[in-house]
Coordinates of N, CA and C in Angstrom, one line a residue:
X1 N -20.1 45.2 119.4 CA -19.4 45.9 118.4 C -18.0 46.5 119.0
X2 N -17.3 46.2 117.9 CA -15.6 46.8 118.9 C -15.8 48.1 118.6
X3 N -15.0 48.6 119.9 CA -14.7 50.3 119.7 C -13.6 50.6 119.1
X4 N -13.7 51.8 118.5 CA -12.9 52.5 117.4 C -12.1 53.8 118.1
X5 N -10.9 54.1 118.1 CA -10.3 54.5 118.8 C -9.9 55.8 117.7
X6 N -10.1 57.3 117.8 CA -9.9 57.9 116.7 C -9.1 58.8 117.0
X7 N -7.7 59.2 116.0 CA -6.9 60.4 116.7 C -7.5 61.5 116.5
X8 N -7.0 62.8 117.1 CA -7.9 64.0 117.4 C -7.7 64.1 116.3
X9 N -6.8 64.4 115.0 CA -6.5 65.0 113.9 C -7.9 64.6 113.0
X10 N -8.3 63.0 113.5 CA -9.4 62.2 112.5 C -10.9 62.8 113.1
X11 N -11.0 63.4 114.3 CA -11.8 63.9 115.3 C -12.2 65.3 114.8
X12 N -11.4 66.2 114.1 CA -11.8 67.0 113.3 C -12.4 67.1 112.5
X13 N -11.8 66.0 112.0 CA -12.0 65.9 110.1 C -13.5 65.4 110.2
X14 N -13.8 64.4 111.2 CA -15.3 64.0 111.1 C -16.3 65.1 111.7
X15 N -15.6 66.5 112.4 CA -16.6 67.1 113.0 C -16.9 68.3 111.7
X16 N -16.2 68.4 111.1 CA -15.9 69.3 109.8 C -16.9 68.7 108.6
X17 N -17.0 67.4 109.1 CA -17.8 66.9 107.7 C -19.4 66.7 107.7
X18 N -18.9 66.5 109.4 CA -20.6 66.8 110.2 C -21.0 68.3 110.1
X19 N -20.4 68.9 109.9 CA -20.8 70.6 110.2 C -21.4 70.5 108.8
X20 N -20.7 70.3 107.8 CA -20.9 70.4 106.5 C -22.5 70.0 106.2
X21 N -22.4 68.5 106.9 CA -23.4 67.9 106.8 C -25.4 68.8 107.3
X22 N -24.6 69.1 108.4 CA -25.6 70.0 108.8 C -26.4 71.1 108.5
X23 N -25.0 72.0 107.8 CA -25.6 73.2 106.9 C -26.2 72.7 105.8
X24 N -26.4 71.7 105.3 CA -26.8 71.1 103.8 C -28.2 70.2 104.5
X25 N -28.5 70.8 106.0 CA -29.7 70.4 105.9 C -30.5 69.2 106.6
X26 N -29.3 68.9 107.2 CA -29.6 67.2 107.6 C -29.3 67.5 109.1
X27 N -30.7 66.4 109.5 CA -30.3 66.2 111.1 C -29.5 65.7 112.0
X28 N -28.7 66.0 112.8 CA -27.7 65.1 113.6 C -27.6 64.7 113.9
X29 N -28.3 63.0 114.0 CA -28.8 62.2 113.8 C -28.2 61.5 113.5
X30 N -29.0 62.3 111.4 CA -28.3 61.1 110.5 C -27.5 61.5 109.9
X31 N -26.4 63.2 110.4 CA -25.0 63.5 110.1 C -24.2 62.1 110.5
X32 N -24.2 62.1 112.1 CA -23.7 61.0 113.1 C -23.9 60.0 112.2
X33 N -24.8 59.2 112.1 CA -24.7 57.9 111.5 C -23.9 58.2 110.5
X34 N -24.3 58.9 109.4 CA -23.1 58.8 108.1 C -21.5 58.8 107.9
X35 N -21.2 59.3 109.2 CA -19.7 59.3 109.2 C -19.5 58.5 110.4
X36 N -20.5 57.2 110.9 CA -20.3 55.8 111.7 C -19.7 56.4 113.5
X37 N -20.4 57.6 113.8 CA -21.0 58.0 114.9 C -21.8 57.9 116.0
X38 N -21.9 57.9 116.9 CA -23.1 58.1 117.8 C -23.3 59.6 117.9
X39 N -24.3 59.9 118.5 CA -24.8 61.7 118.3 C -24.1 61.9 119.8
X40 N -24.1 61.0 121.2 CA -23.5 61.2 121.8 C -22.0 61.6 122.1
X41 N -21.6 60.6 121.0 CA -19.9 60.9 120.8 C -19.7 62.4 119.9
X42 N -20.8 62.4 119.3 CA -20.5 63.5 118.1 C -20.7 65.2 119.4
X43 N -21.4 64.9 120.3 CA -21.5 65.8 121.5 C -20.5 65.7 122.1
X44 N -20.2 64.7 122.8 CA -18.8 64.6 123.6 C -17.6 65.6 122.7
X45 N -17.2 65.0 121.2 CA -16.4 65.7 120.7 C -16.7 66.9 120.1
X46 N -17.4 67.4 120.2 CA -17.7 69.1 119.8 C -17.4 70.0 121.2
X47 N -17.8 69.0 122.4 CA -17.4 69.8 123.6 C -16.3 69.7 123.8
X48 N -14.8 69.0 123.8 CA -14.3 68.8 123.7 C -13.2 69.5 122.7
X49 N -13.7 69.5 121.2 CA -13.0 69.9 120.2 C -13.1 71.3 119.3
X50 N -14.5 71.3 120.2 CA -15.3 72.7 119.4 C -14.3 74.0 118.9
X51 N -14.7 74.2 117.6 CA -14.0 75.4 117.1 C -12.4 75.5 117.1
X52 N -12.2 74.2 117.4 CA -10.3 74.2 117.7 C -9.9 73.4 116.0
X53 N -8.6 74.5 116.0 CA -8.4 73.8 114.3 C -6.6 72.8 115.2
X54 N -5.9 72.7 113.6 CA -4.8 72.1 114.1 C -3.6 72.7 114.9
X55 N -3.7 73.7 114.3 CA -3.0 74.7 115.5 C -3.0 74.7 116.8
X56 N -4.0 74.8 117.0 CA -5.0 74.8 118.4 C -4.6 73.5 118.9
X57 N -4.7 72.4 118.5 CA -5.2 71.2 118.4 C -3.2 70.7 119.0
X58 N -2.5 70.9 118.2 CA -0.9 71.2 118.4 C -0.3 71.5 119.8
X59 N -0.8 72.8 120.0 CA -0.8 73.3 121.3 C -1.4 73.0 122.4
X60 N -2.7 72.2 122.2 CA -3.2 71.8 123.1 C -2.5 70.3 123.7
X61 N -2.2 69.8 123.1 CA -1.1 68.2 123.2 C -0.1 69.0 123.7
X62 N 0.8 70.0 123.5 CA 2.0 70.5 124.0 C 1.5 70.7 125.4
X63 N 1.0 71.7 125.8 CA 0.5 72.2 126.6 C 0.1 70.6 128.0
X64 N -0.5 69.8 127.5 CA -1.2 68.5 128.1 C 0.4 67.9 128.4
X65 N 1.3 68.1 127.8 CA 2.6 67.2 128.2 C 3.1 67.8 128.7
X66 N 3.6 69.3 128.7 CA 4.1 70.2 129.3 C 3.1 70.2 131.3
X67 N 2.0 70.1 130.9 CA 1.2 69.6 132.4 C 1.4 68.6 133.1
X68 N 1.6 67.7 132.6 CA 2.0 65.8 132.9 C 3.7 66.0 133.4
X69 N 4.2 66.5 132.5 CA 6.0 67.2 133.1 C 5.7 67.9 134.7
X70 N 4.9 68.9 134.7 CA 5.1 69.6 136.0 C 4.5 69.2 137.2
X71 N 3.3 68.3 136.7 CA 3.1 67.5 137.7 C 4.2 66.2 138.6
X72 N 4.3 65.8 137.6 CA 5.5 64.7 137.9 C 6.7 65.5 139.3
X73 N 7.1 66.9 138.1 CA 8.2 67.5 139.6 C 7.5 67.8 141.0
X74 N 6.6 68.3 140.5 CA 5.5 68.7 141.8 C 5.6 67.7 143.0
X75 N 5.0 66.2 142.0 CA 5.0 64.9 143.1 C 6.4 65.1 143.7
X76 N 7.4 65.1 142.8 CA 8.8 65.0 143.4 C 9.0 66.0 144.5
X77 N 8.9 67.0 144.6 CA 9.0 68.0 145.5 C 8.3 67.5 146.8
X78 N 7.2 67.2 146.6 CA 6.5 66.7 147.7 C 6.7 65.4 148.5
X79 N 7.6 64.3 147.8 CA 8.1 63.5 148.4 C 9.8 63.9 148.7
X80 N 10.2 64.6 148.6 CA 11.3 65.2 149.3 C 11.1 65.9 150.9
X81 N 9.9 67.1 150.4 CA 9.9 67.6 151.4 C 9.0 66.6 152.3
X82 N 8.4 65.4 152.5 CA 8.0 64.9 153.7 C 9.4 64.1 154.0
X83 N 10.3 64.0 153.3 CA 11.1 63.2 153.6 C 12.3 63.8 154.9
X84 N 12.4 65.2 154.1 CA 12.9 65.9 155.0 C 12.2 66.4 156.1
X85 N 11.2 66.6 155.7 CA 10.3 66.3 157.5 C 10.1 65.4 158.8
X86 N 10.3 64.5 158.2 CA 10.3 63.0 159.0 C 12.0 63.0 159.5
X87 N 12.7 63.1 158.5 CA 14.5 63.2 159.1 C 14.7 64.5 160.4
X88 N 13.6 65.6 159.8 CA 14.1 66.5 160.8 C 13.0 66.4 162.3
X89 N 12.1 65.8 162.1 CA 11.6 64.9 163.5 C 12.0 63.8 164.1
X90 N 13.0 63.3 163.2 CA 13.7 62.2 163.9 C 15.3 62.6 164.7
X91 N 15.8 63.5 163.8 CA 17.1 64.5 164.6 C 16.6 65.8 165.8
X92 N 15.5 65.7 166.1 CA 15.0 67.1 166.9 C 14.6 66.3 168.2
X93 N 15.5 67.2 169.0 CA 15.7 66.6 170.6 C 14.1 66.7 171.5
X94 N 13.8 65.7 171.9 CA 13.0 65.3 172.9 C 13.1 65.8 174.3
X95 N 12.4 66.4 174.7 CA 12.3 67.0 175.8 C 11.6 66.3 177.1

């Protein structure tokens, strides 16, 4: 079976419809099957997604690229300063 690749926005909507599903009585289970889930995935994304609306959901992607940005300078920083390390053990007189 091919895998289905779902954006978080659509990750809501199915966890919203599962919730629905739940309060009206039904096991989660056969919430998960009716909106073409696994109960595992339907776990993964409540841990994951729990209680976060789109707001949340907004900022958290901001926040994830804003992280991926500062890591990137980080690396850069860090390959500078061994760079300058190695230059200033290579110019530093031998005794």
């Amino acid at each position: 079976m091919a895998r289905k690749r779902h954006s978080d926005e659509d990750v809501l909507k199915l966890l919203r419809e599962i919730e629905l599903k739940l309060t009206g009585g039904s096991d989660v289970a056969s919430a998960c099957r009716s909106v073409g889930i696994s109960d595992a995935t339907y776990y993964n994304w409540r841990k994951r997604f729990g209680g976060m609306g789109r707001s949340q959901l907004s900022e958290m992607r901001s926040l994830e690229k804003e992280n991926g940005r500062l890591k990137k300078i980080v690396a850069e920083l860090e390959l500078d300063k061994l760079i300058l390390k190695e230059s200033l053990n290579y110019l530093k007189p031998r005794a």
